[in-house]
Coordinates of C-alpha atoms in Angstrom, one line a residue:
M1 CA -0.9 -36.9 7.1
K2 CA -4.1 -35.1 7.6
V3 CA -6.1 -33.8 4.5
K4 CA -6.3 -29.8 5.9
F5 CA -2.1 -29.9 6.0
N6 CA -2.2 -30.9 2.4
Y7 CA -4.9 -28.4 1.3
L8 CA -2.9 -25.6 3.2
F9 CA 0.0 -26.6 0.9
L10 CA -2.3 -26.5 -2.3
L11 CA -3.3 -22.8 -1.6
A12 CA 0.3 -22.2 -0.9
I13 CA 1.3 -23.4 -4.4
L14 CA -2.0 -21.5 -6.0
L15 CA -1.3 -18.3 -4.9
P16 CA 1.7 -17.4 -6.8
L17 CA -1.0 -17.7 -9.4
A18 CA -1.8 -14.4 -8.6
L19 CA 1.0 -13.0 -10.6
F20 CA -1.1 -13.3 -13.8
A21 CA -3.7 -10.8 -12.4
F22 CA -1.7 -8.5 -10.7
P23 CA 1.6 -6.8 -10.8
L24 CA 5.3 -8.1 -9.2
W25 CA 6.9 -4.8 -8.4
K26 CA 5.7 -0.9 -8.2
I27 CA 8.4 1.9 -8.7
T28 CA 6.6 5.8 -7.8
L29 CA 8.3 8.4 -8.4
Q30 CA 7.1 11.8 -6.8
A31 CA 8.3 15.4 -7.5
P32 CA 6.9 18.7 -7.2
Q33 CA 6.0 18.6 -10.6
Y34 CA 4.5 15.1 -9.7
P35 CA 2.7 15.8 -6.4
D36 CA 0.6 12.6 -7.0
G37 CA 3.8 10.6 -8.2
I38 CA 3.9 8.7 -11.2
S39 CA 3.7 5.1 -10.9
M40 CA 5.3 2.3 -13.0
Y41 CA 4.0 -1.3 -12.3
I42 CA 6.4 -4.7 -13.2
W43 CA 4.4 -7.8 -14.1
I44 CA 5.9 -11.0 -14.8
N45 CA 5.1 -10.6 -18.4
Q46 CA 4.6 -6.4 -19.1
I47 CA 5.3 -3.3 -17.6
T48 CA 2.3 -0.3 -17.0
G49 CA 1.7 2.8 -15.5
D50 CA -1.3 4.8 -14.1
S51 CA -1.8 5.8 -17.4
P52 CA -0.9 4.4 -20.9
S53 CA 1.0 7.7 -21.5
T54 CA 3.1 6.7 -18.1
L55 CA 5.7 4.9 -19.6
Q56 CA 6.3 6.9 -22.1
N57 CA 6.7 10.3 -19.6
I58 CA 8.7 8.5 -17.5
N59 CA 11.5 7.8 -20.7
I60 CA 11.3 11.3 -21.6
L61 CA 12.2 12.2 -17.9
N62 CA 14.6 9.3 -18.6
H63 CA 16.0 11.2 -21.9
Y64 CA 17.4 14.2 -20.0
V65 CA 19.6 12.8 -17.8
G66 CA 20.9 10.3 -20.5
M67 CA 19.2 6.7 -19.0
Q68 CA 18.0 4.2 -21.5
F69 CA 14.3 3.8 -22.5
I70 CA 12.1 1.1 -21.6
V71 CA 11.1 -1.0 -23.5
P72 CA 9.0 -4.1 -22.8
D73 CA 9.3 -5.6 -25.7
S74 CA 13.4 -6.2 -25.6
I75 CA 13.4 -7.0 -22.0
P76 CA 13.8 -11.0 -22.1
E77 CA 12.8 -11.9 -18.1
L78 CA 8.8 -10.5 -19.0
K79 CA 8.7 -13.3 -21.7
Y80 CA 9.9 -15.9 -19.6
F81 CA 8.7 -15.3 -16.3
P82 CA 5.4 -16.7 -17.4
W83 CA 6.8 -20.3 -18.1
I84 CA 8.9 -20.2 -14.6
V85 CA 5.8 -19.3 -12.5
G86 CA 3.4 -22.0 -14.2
G87 CA 6.2 -24.5 -14.6
M88 CA 6.3 -23.8 -10.1
S89 CA 3.0 -24.8 -10.1
L90 CA 2.8 -27.3 -12.0
L91 CA 5.4 -28.9 -9.9
G92 CA 3.6 -27.6 -6.8
L93 CA 0.8 -30.0 -7.9
L94 CA 3.0 -32.8 -8.9
F95 CA 4.1 -32.9 -5.3
F96 CA 0.6 -32.0 -3.5
Q97 CA -0.7 -35.3 -5.2
I98 CA 2.8 -37.5 -3.7
K99 CA 2.0 -36.2 -0.4
K100 CA 5.2 -36.0 1.0
K101 CA 6.1 -33.4 3.6
S102 CA 9.9 -33.2 2.5
L103 CA 8.3 -32.1 -0.6
Y104 CA 6.8 -29.3 0.7
L105 CA 9.9 -28.0 1.8
T106 CA 11.5 -28.8 -1.2
W107 CA 9.0 -26.4 -3.1
A108 CA 9.5 -23.9 -0.6
M109 CA 13.3 -23.6 -0.8
I110 CA 13.4 -23.6 -5.0
M111 CA 10.8 -20.8 -4.6
I112 CA 13.0 -19.3 -2.6
V113 CA 16.5 -19.4 -5.0
L114 CA 14.0 -18.3 -8.0
G115 CA 12.7 -14.9 -5.6
G116 CA 16.4 -14.5 -5.0
L117 CA 18.2 -15.0 -8.3
G118 CA 14.7 -12.7 -9.7
V119 CA 15.5 -10.0 -7.1
Y120 CA 19.3 -10.2 -8.2
D121 CA 18.5 -9.8 -12.0
F122 CA 15.9 -6.8 -11.2
Y123 CA 19.4 -5.1 -9.1
L124 CA 21.0 -5.5 -12.6
W125 CA 18.5 -4.3 -14.3
E126 CA 18.5 -1.1 -12.5
Y127 CA 22.1 -0.8 -12.5
D128 CA 22.4 -1.1 -15.9
Y129 CA 19.7 1.7 -16.3
G130 CA 20.7 3.7 -13.5
H131 CA 24.5 4.0 -14.5
N132 CA 24.7 3.5 -18.5
L133 CA 24.1 7.3 -19.3
S134 CA 24.5 8.8 -22.3
P135 CA 27.2 11.4 -23.5
K136 CA 24.8 13.4 -25.1
A137 CA 22.4 13.7 -22.0
P138 CA 21.0 17.2 -21.9
I139 CA 21.9 17.2 -18.1
K140 CA 24.6 15.8 -17.0
V141 CA 25.8 15.9 -13.0
P142 CA 29.2 14.8 -12.6
G143 CA 29.3 11.7 -10.5
M144 CA 25.9 11.3 -10.4
A145 CA 24.1 7.9 -11.1
Y146 CA 20.1 7.2 -11.4
Q147 CA 19.6 3.4 -10.0
P148 CA 16.1 3.4 -8.5
P149 CA 16.6 1.3 -5.0
V150 CA 15.6 -2.6 -5.4
I151 CA 13.6 -2.1 -2.4
G152 CA 12.6 1.3 -0.6
S153 CA 13.2 4.8 -0.8
K154 CA 16.4 7.1 -2.6
M155 CA 16.3 10.5 -3.9
L156 CA 17.6 11.2 -7.3
L157 CA 18.3 14.6 -7.9
N158 CA 14.5 16.3 -7.3
F159 CA 12.8 13.1 -7.4
K160 CA 12.1 10.7 -4.7
A161 CA 11.7 6.9 -6.1
D162 CA 9.5 4.4 -4.0
S163 CA 10.4 0.7 -4.8
W164 CA 8.3 -2.3 -3.0
P165 CA 6.4 -5.4 -3.8
S166 CA 2.9 -4.6 -5.6
T167 CA 0.0 -7.1 -5.0
G168 CA 1.2 -10.1 -7.0
G169 CA 4.4 -9.8 -5.5
Y170 CA 2.5 -9.9 -1.8
F171 CA 1.0 -13.1 -3.2
L172 CA 4.1 -15.0 -3.8
G173 CA 5.7 -14.2 -0.8
A174 CA 2.2 -15.5 0.6
G175 CA 2.8 -18.9 -1.1
I176 CA 6.1 -19.5 -0.1
A177 CA 5.5 -18.8 3.8
L178 CA 1.9 -21.4 3.7
A179 CA 4.6 -23.8 1.9
L180 CA 7.0 -23.6 4.9
L181 CA 4.3 -23.7 7.7
A182 CA 2.4 -26.8 5.7
F183 CA 6.2 -28.7 6.0
W184 CA 6.3 -27.0 9.8
L185 CA 3.3 -28.0 10.6
E186 CA 3.5 -31.5 9.1
K187 CA 6.5 -32.4 11.1
K188 CA 5.1 -31.0 14.6
K189 CA 1.4 -32.7 14.0
A190 CA 2.0 -36.2 16.1
S191 CA 2.9 -34.5 19.4
K192 CA 1.1 -31.3 19.1
T193 CA -2.3 -31.6 17.6
A194 CA -4.7 -29.3 19.3
V195 CA -1.9 -26.7 19.3
L196 CA -1.5 -27.5 15.2
E197 CA -5.5 -27.1 14.5
K198 CA -5.5 -23.5 16.4
A199 CA -2.2 -22.6 14.3
M200 CA -4.4 -23.5 11.1
A201 CA -6.9 -22.1 12.1
M202 CA -5.2 -18.4 12.7
I203 CA -3.3 -19.0 9.5
A204 CA -6.4 -19.5 7.6
L205 CA -7.9 -16.3 9.1
I206 CA -4.5 -14.6 8.4
T207 CA -4.5 -15.7 4.5
I208 CA -8.3 -14.8 4.7
F209 CA -7.5 -11.1 6.0
G210 CA -4.5 -10.9 3.5
L211 CA -6.7 -11.7 0.5
T212 CA -9.2 -9.2 1.3
S213 CA -6.8 -6.5 2.2
C214 CA -5.3 -7.1 -1.1
S215 CA -8.6 -6.6 -2.7
I216 CA -9.2 -3.8 -4.8
T217 CA -12.1 -1.8 -3.9
P218 CA -13.5 1.9 -3.7
R219 CA -12.8 4.1 -0.4
P220 CA -15.0 6.9 1.2
L221 CA -14.2 10.4 0.0
A222 CA -12.2 12.2 2.7
L223 CA -13.6 15.5 2.7
G224 CA -11.2 18.4 4.0
S225 CA -8.4 16.6 3.0
D226 CA -8.7 14.4 -0.4
H227 CA -7.6 16.7 -3.6
C228 CA -9.3 16.2 -7.2
H229 CA -6.8 14.3 -9.8
H230 CA -8.0 16.6 -12.5
C231 CA -8.6 20.6 -11.3
K232 CA -6.3 19.9 -7.4
M233 CA -9.0 21.6 -5.8
K234 CA -9.7 20.3 -2.4
I235 CA -12.9 18.3 -2.1
V236 CA -15.3 20.0 0.7
Q237 CA -18.9 19.5 -1.0
P238 CA -20.7 16.0 0.6
Q239 CA -23.1 16.1 -2.5
Y240 CA -20.5 16.4 -5.1
G241 CA -17.8 13.8 -5.8
A242 CA -16.4 10.6 -7.6
E243 CA -13.5 8.2 -7.6
L244 CA -12.3 5.9 -10.0
V245 CA -10.1 2.5 -9.1
S246 CA -7.8 1.4 -11.4
S247 CA -7.6 -2.3 -12.0
T248 CA -4.3 -2.3 -10.1
G249 CA -6.0 -1.0 -7.1
K250 CA -4.8 2.7 -7.6
I251 CA -7.4 5.2 -6.0
Y252 CA -8.1 8.8 -8.0
T253 CA -10.6 11.2 -6.0
F254 CA -12.6 14.3 -7.8
D255 CA -14.7 17.1 -6.7
A256 CA -17.5 16.6 -9.4
V257 CA -18.2 13.9 -11.8
E258 CA -17.2 16.0 -14.8
C259 CA -13.4 16.2 -13.8
L260 CA -13.8 12.2 -13.6
V261 CA -15.2 12.1 -17.0
Q262 CA -12.4 15.0 -18.3
Y263 CA -9.2 12.9 -16.8
A264 CA -10.4 9.6 -17.8
D265 CA -10.5 10.9 -21.2
E266 CA -7.2 13.1 -21.3
N267 CA -5.6 10.5 -20.0
K268 CA -7.0 7.7 -22.2
I269 CA -7.5 5.5 -19.3
S270 CA -9.7 2.6 -21.2
A271 CA -11.9 0.5 -19.1
E272 CA -10.0 -3.0 -19.3
N273 CA -8.3 0.0 -17.1
I274 CA -10.6 0.8 -14.9
A275 CA -12.0 -1.5 -11.9
F276 CA -14.8 0.9 -10.8
E277 CA -15.8 4.0 -11.5
M278 CA -18.2 5.8 -8.5
V279 CA -20.0 9.2 -7.9
V280 CA -21.9 11.0 -4.8
P281 CA -25.8 10.8 -5.2
Y282 CA -26.7 14.2 -4.7
D283 CA -29.9 12.6 -2.6
Q284 CA -27.4 10.7 -0.8
P285 CA -24.1 13.2 0.5
G286 CA -21.3 11.3 1.5
T287 CA -22.0 7.9 0.1
L288 CA -19.9 7.0 -3.4
M289 CA -22.4 4.8 -5.6
D290 CA -21.5 3.0 -9.0
A291 CA -22.0 5.5 -11.6
A292 CA -23.5 3.2 -13.6
K293 CA -26.4 2.6 -11.7
C294 CA -27.0 6.4 -11.4
V295 CA -28.8 8.7 -13.5
F296 CA -27.1 12.9 -13.9
I297 CA -29.6 15.9 -14.7
R298 CA -27.9 19.2 -15.5
S299 CA -30.0 22.2 -14.0
A300 CA -29.8 25.9 -14.1
K301 CA -30.9 25.7 -10.6
L302 CA -28.5 23.3 -9.5
P303 CA -24.8 24.4 -10.0
S304 CA -22.1 21.7 -9.7
P305 CA -18.3 22.7 -8.4
M306 CA -16.7 22.7 -11.2
G307 CA -19.5 24.8 -13.0
M308 CA -21.0 22.4 -15.7
Y309 CA -24.2 22.2 -13.7
I310 CA -23.8 17.7 -14.0
T311 CA -25.8 16.5 -10.6
A312 CA -25.5 12.6 -9.9
L313 CA -28.8 11.0 -8.5
S314 CA -29.5 7.4 -7.2
S315 CA -32.5 7.1 -9.3
K316 CA -34.9 9.1 -11.4
S317 CA -37.6 9.7 -8.9
K318 CA -35.4 11.9 -6.6
I319 CA -35.2 14.9 -9.4
E320 CA -38.4 16.3 -8.3
P321 CA -38.2 16.4 -4.4
I322 CA -34.8 18.3 -4.8
I323 CA -35.3 20.5 -7.5
D324 CA -39.0 22.0 -7.9
G325 CA -40.1 22.6 -11.5
Y326 CA -37.2 20.9 -13.2
D327 CA -36.8 21.3 -16.7
G328 CA -33.6 20.5 -17.6
E329 CA -31.8 16.9 -19.6
I330 CA -31.2 14.1 -17.8
Y331 CA -28.3 11.5 -18.8
T332 CA -27.2 8.2 -18.3
W333 CA -23.6 7.5 -17.4
E334 CA -22.7 6.5 -20.7
K335 CA -24.3 9.1 -22.4
L336 CA -22.6 11.4 -20.0
Q337 CA -18.9 10.0 -20.8
S338 CA -19.5 9.8 -25.0
G339 CA -20.6 13.2 -24.3
I340 CA -19.9 15.6 -22.4
D341 CA -17.3 17.7 -24.6
N342 CA -20.8 18.6 -26.5
L343 CA -22.4 19.9 -24.0
P344 CA -24.6 23.3 -24.3
G345 CA -23.6 26.2 -22.4
I346 CA -26.1 26.5 -19.5
T347 CA -26.7 29.9 -17.5
A348 CA -27.6 29.8 -14.0
Q349 CA -30.9 30.1 -12.4
L350 CA -30.7 30.3 -8.7
P351 CA -32.9 31.3 -6.2

């Protein structure tokens, strides 16, 4: 047996462990009153949302049509799923040590069966929430059920429900696929060594590409098409803008630094739920930079899009070249976040 096939199987059995770091499934509700949608993330041990208040908002919507409240602590699957995932990876490590190709197939088939049972359990969970409605619901539509799709899209009154695997789900699927490929490559290696080596290289590239595409990173602002998640205005000024990337990879765009700070504060987005906080430095139009590495000035000579006169710069040395005779106050990112609600008033001094 070639060692490289062993390592391919080793990668396969480790990929499901990503479920401890990324959500398994994502359900998004979109409606005219929620143009950006509200998303609920199903992990193997918890249920979260775009913000700490998301689950509460969904439960309020559920109340109007008589659906049960979603209470993560009452869902037993969230308690034993982590043990199943961890146990399967340990079983895979045992098979990896034995180095017998038929065990690669055995591990993959067990994962497929468990995955199928998990999807069926998910269907039953959605059916119960969508059909067993309270007779005291404020809104009753005869014959209407509110079961979201297991996978795909579906209209529920004026809400469009989208249900798809999330990042962790793709890692899980990739693990099963790689285990099957490791079995197939091992079976074919005797007669097609050269071809298999090329296939290995391709699989490695696909895996690297897949892992890269699933990574959580900022993206450039799209001027003229992106909207501010706080004030809803279109982002058009290349010298201003900001972006927040959540720990689950969701991107929020803003037309001004103050909108980012206020949005995070109003939605109680804590630091552990934030992967990146980026701003556009005035001296580097159209470029996003880590907010913690920038300096922020307030000058009556330089109004920002939302009128708080806050401008980001890549460094303190950029102030004088941009603002002649500047006499305002300089803020760090931390100081700006903590004191934005208490900033003194300012009167424009435009040329």
